[in-house]
């Protein structure tokens, strides 16, 4: 917390230790900056090492566990990196803007009602709420701007819908099947949960649309 923006005196000093990368240099390109000492990831790694040492583990043991964890998460890291790369390509190529304009043209003022469904689709495809927000968050904001609606509300709608997709995401179901010892029965699990997911999505769409109208965000 002390390294966060809540404490600018500390944050501003630590933020100077950074690396800026120019991954894309075309129109509307933005540099990607890694702030090493204020990144939550850095703090988590430091906390992990400190906790391990305080509990009597050797530095070598901690490194071995870290290596094992990285190996286990390799597929996940590749997936997340690929999703982020895809979202950037879609953004810079104009694909997101095109999709947003098309959705607005088709749905008009009813777009907020289906906004959570897009978030659900994102999580179903990627298996991650975070990845769904990376993939479709900008689309929701552009759609909101085209409709003169509150972009924060639409981004929140995407995030809310993304939580529903977690129920039916193949990756999540596969993990759940392993956890409860029913490997090979993923299809049965999906069949059992899909009705609850559908009900959740419908309620979410209604809440987003109705409360947005009530609060003047739409």
mmCIF file of C-alpha atoms in Angstrom:
data_model
loop_
_atom_site.group_PDB
_atom_site.id
_atom_site.type_symbol
_atom_site.label_atom_id
_atom_site.label_comp_id
_atom_site.label_asym_id
_atom_site.label_seq_id
_atom_site.Cartn_x
_atom_site.Cartn_y
_atom_site.Cartn_z
ATOM 1 C CA UNK A 1 0.000 0.000 0.000
ATOM 2 C CA UNK A 2 2.853 2.382 0.803
ATOM 3 C CA UNK A 3 4.126 2.084 -2.774
ATOM 4 C CA UNK A 4 0.722 2.827 -4.314
ATOM 5 C CA UNK A 5 -0.506 6.176 -5.610
ATOM 6 C CA UNK A 6 -2.169 6.723 -2.223
ATOM 7 C CA UNK A 7 1.274 7.794 -1.015
ATOM 8 C CA UNK A 8 2.606 9.961 -3.868
ATOM 9 C CA UNK A 9 5.793 10.938 -2.035
ATOM 10 C CA UNK A 10 6.935 7.304 -2.046
ATOM 11 C CA UNK A 11 5.237 6.258 -5.272
ATOM 12 C CA UNK A 12 6.755 9.046 -7.372
ATOM 13 C CA UNK A 13 10.291 8.137 -6.302
ATOM 14 C CA UNK A 14 9.897 4.397 -6.880
ATOM 15 C CA UNK A 15 8.052 4.919 -10.177
ATOM 16 C CA UNK A 16 11.207 6.403 -11.678
ATOM 17 C CA UNK A 17 12.651 2.893 -11.857
ATOM 18 C CA UNK A 18 10.881 1.883 -15.033
ATOM 19 C CA UNK A 19 11.307 0.477 -18.517
ATOM 20 C CA UNK A 20 9.464 1.839 -21.537
ATOM 21 C CA UNK A 21 8.872 -0.370 -24.560
ATOM 22 C CA UNK A 22 7.563 0.635 -27.967
ATOM 23 C CA UNK A 23 5.806 -2.526 -29.097
ATOM 24 C CA UNK A 24 3.882 -0.730 -31.830
ATOM 25 C CA UNK A 25 4.927 2.517 -33.505
ATOM 26 C CA UNK A 26 2.048 3.154 -35.910
ATOM 27 C CA UNK A 27 -0.862 5.578 -35.606
ATOM 28 C CA UNK A 28 -2.209 6.143 -32.084
ATOM 29 C CA UNK A 29 0.569 3.986 -30.651
ATOM 30 C CA UNK A 30 1.263 4.241 -26.946
ATOM 31 C CA UNK A 31 4.453 3.122 -25.205
ATOM 32 C CA UNK A 32 4.206 0.334 -22.655
ATOM 33 C CA UNK A 33 5.850 1.265 -19.375
ATOM 34 C CA UNK A 34 6.819 -1.234 -16.685
ATOM 35 C CA UNK A 35 7.240 0.380 -13.267
ATOM 36 C CA UNK A 36 9.278 -2.278 -11.546
ATOM 37 C CA UNK A 37 9.144 -1.098 -7.938
ATOM 38 C CA UNK A 38 5.483 -0.058 -7.828
ATOM 39 C CA UNK A 39 4.061 -3.000 -9.739
ATOM 40 C CA UNK A 40 1.772 -5.224 -7.631
ATOM 41 C CA UNK A 41 3.537 -8.248 -9.104
ATOM 42 C CA UNK A 42 6.888 -7.106 -7.765
ATOM 43 C CA UNK A 43 5.439 -6.557 -4.310
ATOM 44 C CA UNK A 44 3.839 -10.011 -4.328
ATOM 45 C CA UNK A 45 7.130 -11.678 -5.289
ATOM 46 C CA UNK A 46 9.019 -9.798 -2.572
ATOM 47 C CA UNK A 47 6.353 -10.671 -0.006
ATOM 48 C CA UNK A 48 6.554 -14.326 -1.034
ATOM 49 C CA UNK A 49 10.315 -14.456 -0.547
ATOM 50 C CA UNK A 50 10.124 -12.648 2.796
ATOM 51 C CA UNK A 51 7.339 -14.927 4.040
ATOM 52 C CA UNK A 52 9.291 -18.010 3.019
ATOM 53 C CA UNK A 53 12.454 -16.842 4.761
ATOM 54 C CA UNK A 54 10.538 -15.932 7.916
ATOM 55 C CA UNK A 55 9.047 -19.435 7.989
ATOM 56 C CA UNK A 56 12.482 -21.016 7.903
ATOM 57 C CA UNK A 57 12.757 -21.925 4.232
ATOM 58 C CA UNK A 58 16.069 -21.543 2.472
ATOM 59 C CA UNK A 59 16.507 -19.233 -0.503
ATOM 60 C CA UNK A 60 17.127 -22.278 -2.691
ATOM 61 C CA UNK A 61 13.870 -23.929 -1.621
ATOM 62 C CA UNK A 62 11.924 -20.784 -2.441
ATOM 63 C CA UNK A 63 13.540 -20.609 -5.882
ATOM 64 C CA UNK A 64 12.701 -24.271 -6.562
ATOM 65 C CA UNK A 65 9.052 -23.691 -5.655
ATOM 66 C CA UNK A 66 9.023 -20.557 -7.802
ATOM 67 C CA UNK A 67 10.404 -22.517 -10.737
ATOM 68 C CA UNK A 68 7.814 -25.256 -10.245
ATOM 69 C CA UNK A 69 5.023 -22.670 -10.098
ATOM 70 C CA UNK A 70 6.223 -20.990 -13.286
ATOM 71 C CA UNK A 71 6.278 -24.371 -15.023
ATOM 72 C CA UNK A 72 2.723 -25.115 -13.892
ATOM 73 C CA UNK A 73 1.504 -21.708 -15.058
ATOM 74 C CA UNK A 74 3.274 -21.716 -18.417
ATOM 75 C CA UNK A 75 0.104 -22.405 -20.406
ATOM 76 C CA UNK A 76 -1.777 -19.746 -18.471
ATOM 77 C CA UNK A 77 0.938 -17.156 -19.062
ATOM 78 C CA UNK A 78 0.993 -17.917 -22.781
ATOM 79 C CA UNK A 79 -2.802 -17.627 -22.909
ATOM 80 C CA UNK A 80 -2.902 -14.290 -21.094
ATOM 81 C CA UNK A 81 -0.079 -12.876 -23.223
ATOM 82 C CA UNK A 82 -1.861 -14.021 -26.376
ATOM 83 C CA UNK A 83 -5.139 -12.436 -25.298
ATOM 84 C CA UNK A 84 -3.433 -9.127 -24.524
ATOM 85 C CA UNK A 85 -1.659 -9.244 -27.893
ATOM 86 C CA UNK A 86 -4.936 -10.003 -29.659
ATOM 87 C CA UNK A 87 -6.697 -7.114 -27.929
ATOM 88 C CA UNK A 88 -3.927 -4.730 -29.004
ATOM 89 C CA UNK A 89 -4.094 -5.934 -32.606
ATOM 90 C CA UNK A 90 -7.879 -5.523 -32.588
ATOM 91 C CA UNK A 91 -7.540 -2.035 -31.134
ATOM 92 C CA UNK A 92 -4.818 -0.709 -33.434
ATOM 93 C CA UNK A 93 -6.336 -2.268 -36.560
ATOM 94 C CA UNK A 94 -9.714 -0.657 -35.911
ATOM 95 C CA UNK A 95 -11.505 -3.971 -35.399
ATOM 96 C CA UNK A 96 -12.867 -3.017 -31.975
ATOM 97 C CA UNK A 97 -14.234 0.262 -33.264
ATOM 98 C CA UNK A 98 -15.855 -1.506 -36.227
ATOM 99 C CA UNK A 99 -17.485 -4.112 -33.989
ATOM 100 C CA UNK A 100 -18.685 -1.421 -31.581
ATOM 101 C CA UNK A 101 -20.233 0.645 -34.366
ATOM 102 C CA UNK A 102 -21.914 -2.452 -35.821
ATOM 103 C CA UNK A 103 -23.371 -3.528 -32.485
ATOM 104 C CA UNK A 104 -24.669 -0.040 -31.800
ATOM 105 C CA UNK A 105 -26.228 0.130 -35.262
ATOM 106 C CA UNK A 106 -28.012 -3.198 -34.761
ATOM 107 C CA UNK A 107 -29.149 -2.815 -31.146
ATOM 108 C CA UNK A 108 -29.395 0.947 -30.704
ATOM 109 C CA UNK A 109 -30.634 2.030 -27.288
ATOM 110 C CA UNK A 110 -31.006 -1.617 -26.254
ATOM 111 C CA UNK A 111 -27.268 -2.208 -26.447
ATOM 112 C CA UNK A 112 -26.778 -1.898 -22.647
ATOM 113 C CA UNK A 113 -29.104 -4.866 -22.224
ATOM 114 C CA UNK A 114 -26.761 -7.169 -24.154
ATOM 115 C CA UNK A 115 -23.513 -5.612 -22.903
ATOM 116 C CA UNK A 116 -23.104 -8.165 -20.077
ATOM 117 C CA UNK A 117 -23.542 -11.003 -22.588
ATOM 118 C CA UNK A 118 -20.425 -9.801 -24.403
ATOM 119 C CA UNK A 119 -18.488 -10.045 -21.144
ATOM 120 C CA UNK A 120 -19.859 -13.554 -20.624
ATOM 121 C CA UNK A 121 -18.728 -14.553 -24.102
ATOM 122 C CA UNK A 122 -15.266 -13.170 -23.375
ATOM 123 C CA UNK A 123 -14.825 -15.305 -20.277
ATOM 124 C CA UNK A 124 -16.269 -18.368 -21.995
ATOM 125 C CA UNK A 125 -13.669 -18.011 -24.748
ATOM 126 C CA UNK A 126 -10.658 -17.082 -22.629
ATOM 127 C CA UNK A 127 -11.475 -18.704 -19.289
ATOM 128 C CA UNK A 128 -10.601 -15.510 -17.428
ATOM 129 C CA UNK A 129 -12.575 -12.485 -16.235
ATOM 130 C CA UNK A 130 -9.457 -10.378 -16.605
ATOM 131 C CA UNK A 131 -8.848 -11.546 -20.161
ATOM 132 C CA UNK A 132 -12.492 -10.883 -21.042
ATOM 133 C CA UNK A 133 -12.122 -7.315 -19.812
ATOM 134 C CA UNK A 134 -8.885 -6.876 -21.740
ATOM 135 C CA UNK A 135 -10.471 -8.301 -24.876
ATOM 136 C CA UNK A 136 -13.832 -6.510 -24.827
ATOM 137 C CA UNK A 137 -13.459 -3.663 -22.319
ATOM 138 C CA UNK A 138 -12.451 -1.128 -24.953
ATOM 139 C CA UNK A 139 -15.297 -2.277 -27.188
ATOM 140 C CA UNK A 140 -17.791 -1.513 -24.420
ATOM 141 C CA UNK A 141 -16.318 1.946 -23.871
ATOM 142 C CA UNK A 142 -16.407 2.788 -27.587
ATOM 143 C CA UNK A 143 -19.993 1.570 -27.849
ATOM 144 C CA UNK A 144 -20.950 3.719 -24.854
ATOM 145 C CA UNK A 145 -19.304 6.773 -26.397
ATOM 146 C CA UNK A 146 -21.130 6.183 -29.684
ATOM 147 C CA UNK A 147 -24.423 6.052 -27.781
ATOM 148 C CA UNK A 148 -23.552 8.999 -25.500
ATOM 149 C CA UNK A 149 -23.808 6.737 -22.463
ATOM 150 C CA UNK A 150 -21.603 6.461 -19.393
ATOM 151 C CA UNK A 151 -18.507 4.461 -20.476
ATOM 152 C CA UNK A 152 -17.715 3.454 -16.898
ATOM 153 C CA UNK A 153 -21.149 1.871 -16.561
ATOM 154 C CA UNK A 154 -20.689 -0.109 -19.756
ATOM 155 C CA UNK A 155 -17.214 -1.253 -18.729
ATOM 156 C CA UNK A 156 -18.708 -2.385 -15.418
ATOM 157 C CA UNK A 157 -21.432 -4.216 -17.352
ATOM 158 C CA UNK A 158 -18.746 -6.127 -19.222
ATOM 159 C CA UNK A 159 -17.032 -7.051 -15.968
ATOM 160 C CA UNK A 160 -20.313 -8.164 -14.405
ATOM 161 C CA UNK A 161 -21.191 -10.320 -17.383
ATOM 162 C CA UNK A 162 -17.705 -11.796 -17.367
ATOM 163 C CA UNK A 163 -18.362 -13.328 -13.945
ATOM 164 C CA UNK A 164 -21.225 -15.334 -15.431
ATOM 165 C CA UNK A 165 -18.989 -16.758 -18.126
ATOM 166 C CA UNK A 166 -16.793 -18.294 -15.455
ATOM 167 C CA UNK A 167 -19.558 -20.812 -14.735
ATOM 168 C CA UNK A 168 -19.501 -22.252 -18.253
ATOM 169 C CA UNK A 169 -15.896 -21.657 -19.242
ATOM 170 C CA UNK A 170 -14.364 -24.954 -20.446
ATOM 171 C CA UNK A 171 -11.151 -24.160 -18.576
ATOM 172 C CA UNK A 172 -12.984 -23.564 -15.303
ATOM 173 C CA UNK A 173 -15.072 -26.699 -15.690
ATOM 174 C CA UNK A 174 -11.954 -28.746 -16.413
ATOM 175 C CA UNK A 175 -10.287 -27.455 -13.243
ATOM 176 C CA UNK A 176 -13.438 -28.117 -11.213
ATOM 177 C CA UNK A 177 -13.696 -31.656 -12.569
ATOM 178 C CA UNK A 178 -10.140 -32.419 -11.490
ATOM 179 C CA UNK A 179 -10.698 -30.822 -8.075
ATOM 180 C CA UNK A 180 -13.721 -32.993 -7.245
ATOM 181 C CA UNK A 181 -12.443 -36.152 -8.916
ATOM 182 C CA UNK A 182 -14.871 -36.416 -11.837
ATOM 183 C CA UNK A 183 -12.496 -36.086 -14.768
ATOM 184 C CA UNK A 184 -14.130 -37.001 -18.054
ATOM 185 C CA UNK A 185 -17.538 -35.750 -16.921
ATOM 186 C CA UNK A 186 -17.033 -32.117 -17.901
ATOM 187 C CA UNK A 187 -20.005 -32.253 -20.275
ATOM 188 C CA UNK A 188 -22.277 -33.359 -17.447
ATOM 189 C CA UNK A 189 -21.046 -30.523 -15.242
ATOM 190 C CA UNK A 190 -21.698 -28.016 -18.018
ATOM 191 C CA UNK A 191 -25.201 -29.374 -18.503
ATOM 192 C CA UNK A 192 -25.927 -29.021 -14.791
ATOM 193 C CA UNK A 193 -24.690 -25.455 -14.500
ATOM 194 C CA UNK A 194 -25.792 -23.892 -17.778
ATOM 195 C CA UNK A 195 -29.357 -23.184 -16.603
ATOM 196 C CA UNK A 196 -28.076 -21.321 -13.558
ATOM 197 C CA UNK A 197 -25.704 -19.389 -15.783
ATOM 198 C CA UNK A 198 -28.526 -18.414 -18.150
ATOM 199 C CA UNK A 199 -30.654 -17.181 -15.247
ATOM 200 C CA UNK A 200 -27.709 -15.225 -13.851
ATOM 201 C CA UNK A 201 -27.057 -13.575 -17.223
ATOM 202 C CA UNK A 202 -30.709 -12.593 -17.679
ATOM 203 C CA UNK A 203 -30.865 -11.060 -14.204
ATOM 204 C CA UNK A 204 -27.573 -9.268 -14.799
ATOM 205 C CA UNK A 205 -28.805 -7.789 -18.077
ATOM 206 C CA UNK A 206 -32.007 -6.590 -16.426
ATOM 207 C CA UNK A 207 -30.157 -5.036 -13.484
ATOM 208 C CA UNK A 208 -27.589 -3.302 -15.703
ATOM 209 C CA UNK A 209 -30.257 -1.888 -18.012
ATOM 210 C CA UNK A 210 -32.849 -0.923 -15.394
ATOM 211 C CA UNK A 211 -30.468 0.535 -12.820
ATOM 212 C CA UNK A 212 -28.530 2.338 -15.548
ATOM 213 C CA UNK A 213 -31.727 4.024 -16.698
ATOM 214 C CA UNK A 214 -32.720 4.820 -13.122
ATOM 215 C CA UNK A 215 -29.353 6.378 -12.302
ATOM 216 C CA UNK A 216 -29.179 8.303 -15.557
ATOM 217 C CA UNK A 217 -26.125 6.500 -16.915
ATOM 218 C CA UNK A 218 -27.882 5.313 -20.080
#
